[in-house]
PDB file of C-alpha atoms in Angstrom:
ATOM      1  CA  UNK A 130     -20.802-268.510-160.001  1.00 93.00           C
ATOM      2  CA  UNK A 131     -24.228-269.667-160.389  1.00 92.00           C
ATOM      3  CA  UNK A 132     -24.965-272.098-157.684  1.00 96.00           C
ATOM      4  CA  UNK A 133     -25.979-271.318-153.628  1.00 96.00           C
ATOM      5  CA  UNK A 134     -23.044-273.364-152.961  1.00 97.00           C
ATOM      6  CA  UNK A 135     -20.485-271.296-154.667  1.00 97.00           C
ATOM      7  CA  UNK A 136     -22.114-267.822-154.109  1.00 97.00           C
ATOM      8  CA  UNK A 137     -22.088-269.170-150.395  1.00 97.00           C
ATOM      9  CA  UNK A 138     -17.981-269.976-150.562  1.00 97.00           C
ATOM     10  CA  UNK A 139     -17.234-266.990-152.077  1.00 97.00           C
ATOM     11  CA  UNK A 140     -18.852-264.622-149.260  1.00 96.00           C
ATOM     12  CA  UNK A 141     -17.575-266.867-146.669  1.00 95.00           C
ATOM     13  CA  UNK A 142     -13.543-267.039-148.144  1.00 96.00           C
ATOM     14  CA  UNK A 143     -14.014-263.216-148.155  1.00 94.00           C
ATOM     15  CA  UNK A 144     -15.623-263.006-145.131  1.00 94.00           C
ATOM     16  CA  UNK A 145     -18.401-260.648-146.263  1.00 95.00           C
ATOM     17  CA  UNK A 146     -20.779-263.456-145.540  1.00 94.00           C
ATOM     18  CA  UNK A 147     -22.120-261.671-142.055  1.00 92.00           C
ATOM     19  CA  UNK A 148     -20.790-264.218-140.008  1.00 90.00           C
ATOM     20  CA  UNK A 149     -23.628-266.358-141.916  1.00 93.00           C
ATOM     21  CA  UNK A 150     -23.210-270.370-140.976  1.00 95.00           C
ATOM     22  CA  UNK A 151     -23.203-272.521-144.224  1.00 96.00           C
ATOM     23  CA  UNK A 152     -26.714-274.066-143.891  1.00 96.00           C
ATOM     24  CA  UNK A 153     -28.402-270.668-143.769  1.00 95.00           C
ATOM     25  CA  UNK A 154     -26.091-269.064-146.666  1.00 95.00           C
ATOM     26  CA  UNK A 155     -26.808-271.678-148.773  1.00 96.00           C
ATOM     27  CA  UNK A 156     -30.388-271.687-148.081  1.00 95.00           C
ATOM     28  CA  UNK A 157     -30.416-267.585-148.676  1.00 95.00           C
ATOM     29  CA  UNK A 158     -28.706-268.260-151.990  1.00 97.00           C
ATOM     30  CA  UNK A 159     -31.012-270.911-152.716  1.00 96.00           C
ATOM     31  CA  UNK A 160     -33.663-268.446-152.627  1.00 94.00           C
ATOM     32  CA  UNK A 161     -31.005-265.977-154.905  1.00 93.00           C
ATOM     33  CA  UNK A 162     -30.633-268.031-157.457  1.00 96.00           C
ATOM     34  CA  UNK A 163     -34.962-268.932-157.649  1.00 96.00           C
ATOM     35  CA  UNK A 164     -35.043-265.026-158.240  1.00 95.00           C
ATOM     36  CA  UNK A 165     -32.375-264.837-160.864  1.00 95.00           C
ATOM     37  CA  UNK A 166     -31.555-268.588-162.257  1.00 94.00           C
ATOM     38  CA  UNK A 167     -30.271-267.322-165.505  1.00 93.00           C
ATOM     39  CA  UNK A 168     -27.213-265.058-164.445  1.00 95.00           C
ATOM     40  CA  UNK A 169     -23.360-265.945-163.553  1.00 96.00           C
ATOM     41  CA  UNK A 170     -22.683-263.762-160.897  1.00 97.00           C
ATOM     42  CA  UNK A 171     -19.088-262.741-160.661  1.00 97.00           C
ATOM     43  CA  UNK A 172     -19.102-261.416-156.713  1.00 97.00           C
ATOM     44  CA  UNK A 173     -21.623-262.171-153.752  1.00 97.00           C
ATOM     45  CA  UNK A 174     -21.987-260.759-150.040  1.00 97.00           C
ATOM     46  CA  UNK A 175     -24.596-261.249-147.298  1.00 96.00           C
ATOM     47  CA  UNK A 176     -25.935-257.944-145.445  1.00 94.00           C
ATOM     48  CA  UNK A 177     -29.215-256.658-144.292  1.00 92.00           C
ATOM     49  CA  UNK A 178     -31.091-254.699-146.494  1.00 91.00           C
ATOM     50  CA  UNK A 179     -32.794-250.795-146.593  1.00 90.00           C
ATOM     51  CA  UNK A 180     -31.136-250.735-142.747  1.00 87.00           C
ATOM     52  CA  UNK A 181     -32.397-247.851-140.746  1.00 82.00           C
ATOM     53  CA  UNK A 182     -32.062-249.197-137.473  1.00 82.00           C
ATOM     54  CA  UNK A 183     -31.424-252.500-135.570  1.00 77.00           C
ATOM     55  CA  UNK A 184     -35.434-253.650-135.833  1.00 82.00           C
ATOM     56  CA  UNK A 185     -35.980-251.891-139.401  1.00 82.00           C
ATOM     57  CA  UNK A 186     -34.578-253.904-142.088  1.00 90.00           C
ATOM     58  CA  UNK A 187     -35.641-255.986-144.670  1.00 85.00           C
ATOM     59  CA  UNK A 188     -33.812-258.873-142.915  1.00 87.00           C
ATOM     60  CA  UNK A 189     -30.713-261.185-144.305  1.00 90.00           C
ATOM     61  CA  UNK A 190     -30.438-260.164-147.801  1.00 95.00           C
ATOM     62  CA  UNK A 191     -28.035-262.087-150.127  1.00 96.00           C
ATOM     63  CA  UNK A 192     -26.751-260.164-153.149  1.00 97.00           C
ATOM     64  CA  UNK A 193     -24.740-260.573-156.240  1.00 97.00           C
ATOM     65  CA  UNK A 194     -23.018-258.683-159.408  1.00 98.00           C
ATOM     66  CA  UNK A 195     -23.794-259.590-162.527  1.00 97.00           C
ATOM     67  CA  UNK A 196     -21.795-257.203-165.011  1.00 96.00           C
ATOM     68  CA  UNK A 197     -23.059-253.438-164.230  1.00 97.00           C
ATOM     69  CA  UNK A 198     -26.064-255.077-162.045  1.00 97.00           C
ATOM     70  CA  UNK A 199     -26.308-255.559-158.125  1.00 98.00           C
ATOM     71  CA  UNK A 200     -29.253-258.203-157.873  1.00 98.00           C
ATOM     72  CA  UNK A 201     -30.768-258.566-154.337  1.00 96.00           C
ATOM     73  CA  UNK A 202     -33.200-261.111-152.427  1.00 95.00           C
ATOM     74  CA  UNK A 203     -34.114-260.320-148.859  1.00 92.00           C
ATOM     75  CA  UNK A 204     -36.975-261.666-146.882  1.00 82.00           C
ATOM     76  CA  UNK A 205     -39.510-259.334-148.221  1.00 83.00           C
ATOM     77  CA  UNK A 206     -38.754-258.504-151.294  1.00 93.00           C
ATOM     78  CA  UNK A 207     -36.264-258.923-154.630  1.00 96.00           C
ATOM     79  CA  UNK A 208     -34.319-256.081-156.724  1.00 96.00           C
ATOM     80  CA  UNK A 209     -32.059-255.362-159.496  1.00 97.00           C
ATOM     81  CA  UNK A 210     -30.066-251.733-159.376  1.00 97.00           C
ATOM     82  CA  UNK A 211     -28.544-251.148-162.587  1.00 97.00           C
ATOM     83  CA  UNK A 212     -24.913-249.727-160.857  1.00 97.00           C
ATOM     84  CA  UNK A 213     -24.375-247.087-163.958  1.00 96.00           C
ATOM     85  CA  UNK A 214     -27.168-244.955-163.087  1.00 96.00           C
ATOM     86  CA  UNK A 215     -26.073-244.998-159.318  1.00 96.00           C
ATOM     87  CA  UNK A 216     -24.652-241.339-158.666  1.00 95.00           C
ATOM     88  CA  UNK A 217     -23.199-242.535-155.502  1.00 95.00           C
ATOM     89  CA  UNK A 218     -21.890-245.586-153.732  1.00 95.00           C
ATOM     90  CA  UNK A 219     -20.335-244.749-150.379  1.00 94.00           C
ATOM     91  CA  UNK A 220     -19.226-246.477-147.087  1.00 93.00           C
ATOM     92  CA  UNK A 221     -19.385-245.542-143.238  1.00 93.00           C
ATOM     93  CA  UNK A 222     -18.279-247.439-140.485  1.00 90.00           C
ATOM     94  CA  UNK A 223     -20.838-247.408-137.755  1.00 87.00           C
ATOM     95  CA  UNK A 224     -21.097-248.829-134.203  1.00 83.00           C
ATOM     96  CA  UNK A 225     -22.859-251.574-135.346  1.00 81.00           C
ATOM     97  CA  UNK A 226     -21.056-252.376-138.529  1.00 86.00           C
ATOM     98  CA  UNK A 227     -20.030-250.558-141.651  1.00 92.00           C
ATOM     99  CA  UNK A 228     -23.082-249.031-143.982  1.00 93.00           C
ATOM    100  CA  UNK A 229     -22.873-249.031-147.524  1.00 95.00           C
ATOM    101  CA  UNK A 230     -25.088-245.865-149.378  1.00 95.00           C
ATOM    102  CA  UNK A 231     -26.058-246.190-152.989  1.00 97.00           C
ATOM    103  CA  UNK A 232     -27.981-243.403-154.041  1.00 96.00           C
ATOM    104  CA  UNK A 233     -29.797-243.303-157.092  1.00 96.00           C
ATOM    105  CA  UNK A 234     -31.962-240.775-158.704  1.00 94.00           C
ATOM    106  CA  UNK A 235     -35.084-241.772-157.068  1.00 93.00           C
ATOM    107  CA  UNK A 236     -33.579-243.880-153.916  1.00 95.00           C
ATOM    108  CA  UNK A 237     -31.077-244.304-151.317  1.00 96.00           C
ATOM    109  CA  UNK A 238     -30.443-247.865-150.744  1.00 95.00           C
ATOM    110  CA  UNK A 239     -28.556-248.924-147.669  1.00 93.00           C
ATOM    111  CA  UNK A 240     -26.879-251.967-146.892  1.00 93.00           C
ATOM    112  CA  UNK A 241     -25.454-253.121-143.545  1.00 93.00           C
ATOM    113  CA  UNK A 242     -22.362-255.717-144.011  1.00 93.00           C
ATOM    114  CA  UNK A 243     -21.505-256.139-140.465  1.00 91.00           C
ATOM    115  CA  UNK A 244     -17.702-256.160-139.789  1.00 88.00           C
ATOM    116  CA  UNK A 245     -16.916-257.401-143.097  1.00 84.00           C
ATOM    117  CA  UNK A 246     -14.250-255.826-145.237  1.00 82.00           C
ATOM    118  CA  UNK A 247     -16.284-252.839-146.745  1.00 86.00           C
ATOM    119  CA  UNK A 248     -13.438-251.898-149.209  1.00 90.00           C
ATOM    120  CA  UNK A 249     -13.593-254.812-150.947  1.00 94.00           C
ATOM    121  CA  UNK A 250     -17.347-254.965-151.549  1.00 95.00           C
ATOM    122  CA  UNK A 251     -17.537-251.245-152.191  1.00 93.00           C
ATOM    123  CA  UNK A 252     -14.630-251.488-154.357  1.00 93.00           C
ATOM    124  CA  UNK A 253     -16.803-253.833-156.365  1.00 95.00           C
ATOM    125  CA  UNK A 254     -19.322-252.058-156.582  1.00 96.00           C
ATOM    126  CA  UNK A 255     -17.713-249.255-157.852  1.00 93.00           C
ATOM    127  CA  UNK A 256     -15.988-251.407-160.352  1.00 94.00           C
ATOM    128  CA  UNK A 257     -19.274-252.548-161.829  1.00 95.00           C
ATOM    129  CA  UNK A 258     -20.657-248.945-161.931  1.00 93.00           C
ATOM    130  CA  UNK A 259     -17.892-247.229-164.132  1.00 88.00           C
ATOM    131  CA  UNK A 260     -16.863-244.920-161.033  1.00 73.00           C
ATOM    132  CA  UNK A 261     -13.983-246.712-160.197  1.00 65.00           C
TER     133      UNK A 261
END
């Protein structure tokens, strides 16, 4: 996938789109793909990034896998976390939706999803980091 469009359809058919309307998730992709225009993305999901709490986040965050790399563009900010040198990727269900914990040697990055289906994106994840 390499346009908003289709990175926007995919999250939505899977429903890991945060209950994002089209207009918006296109618009957040739009922004993506700005970031990274070179890379086919094989999976994409919508979540709020480095959640602590429900007023400290880095805002809707749109993110995609590339091979062994999770590429992310919030509101404040763009990353790339290379998934092999993640020593964890984990996923809680909280009151307010389920939290997804990658820890890496020097950070813990934490991703809410909402009420999407947090196998499936953490199965992905885990695919794409060899810890399947």
């Amino acid at each position: 996938m390499n346009t908003a469009t289709e990175l926007y359809q995919f999250s939505k058919k899977y429903q890991i789109n945060y209950n994002t309307k089209e207009q918006k998730g296109i618009e957040l992709f739009d922004r993506f793909l700005k970031e990274y225009p070179k890379v086919n993305f094989s999976f994409s999901f919508i979540g709020f990034h480095q959640y602590k709490s429900f007023k400290n986040h880095e805002g809707l965050t749109g993110y995609g896998i590339s091979g062994n790399m999770l590429y992310t563009v919030s509101r404040k900010n763009s990353y790339q976390y290379n998934l092999y040198q993640c020593k964890s990727i984990t996923g809680q269900k909280k009151m307010n939706g389920i939290y997804l914990t990658l820890e890496f040697e020097k950070e813990t990055v934490i991703i809410n999803i909402g009420f999407a289906d947090g196998d499936l994106v953490l199965a992905a994840l885990k695919q794409s980091s060899g810890k399947d």
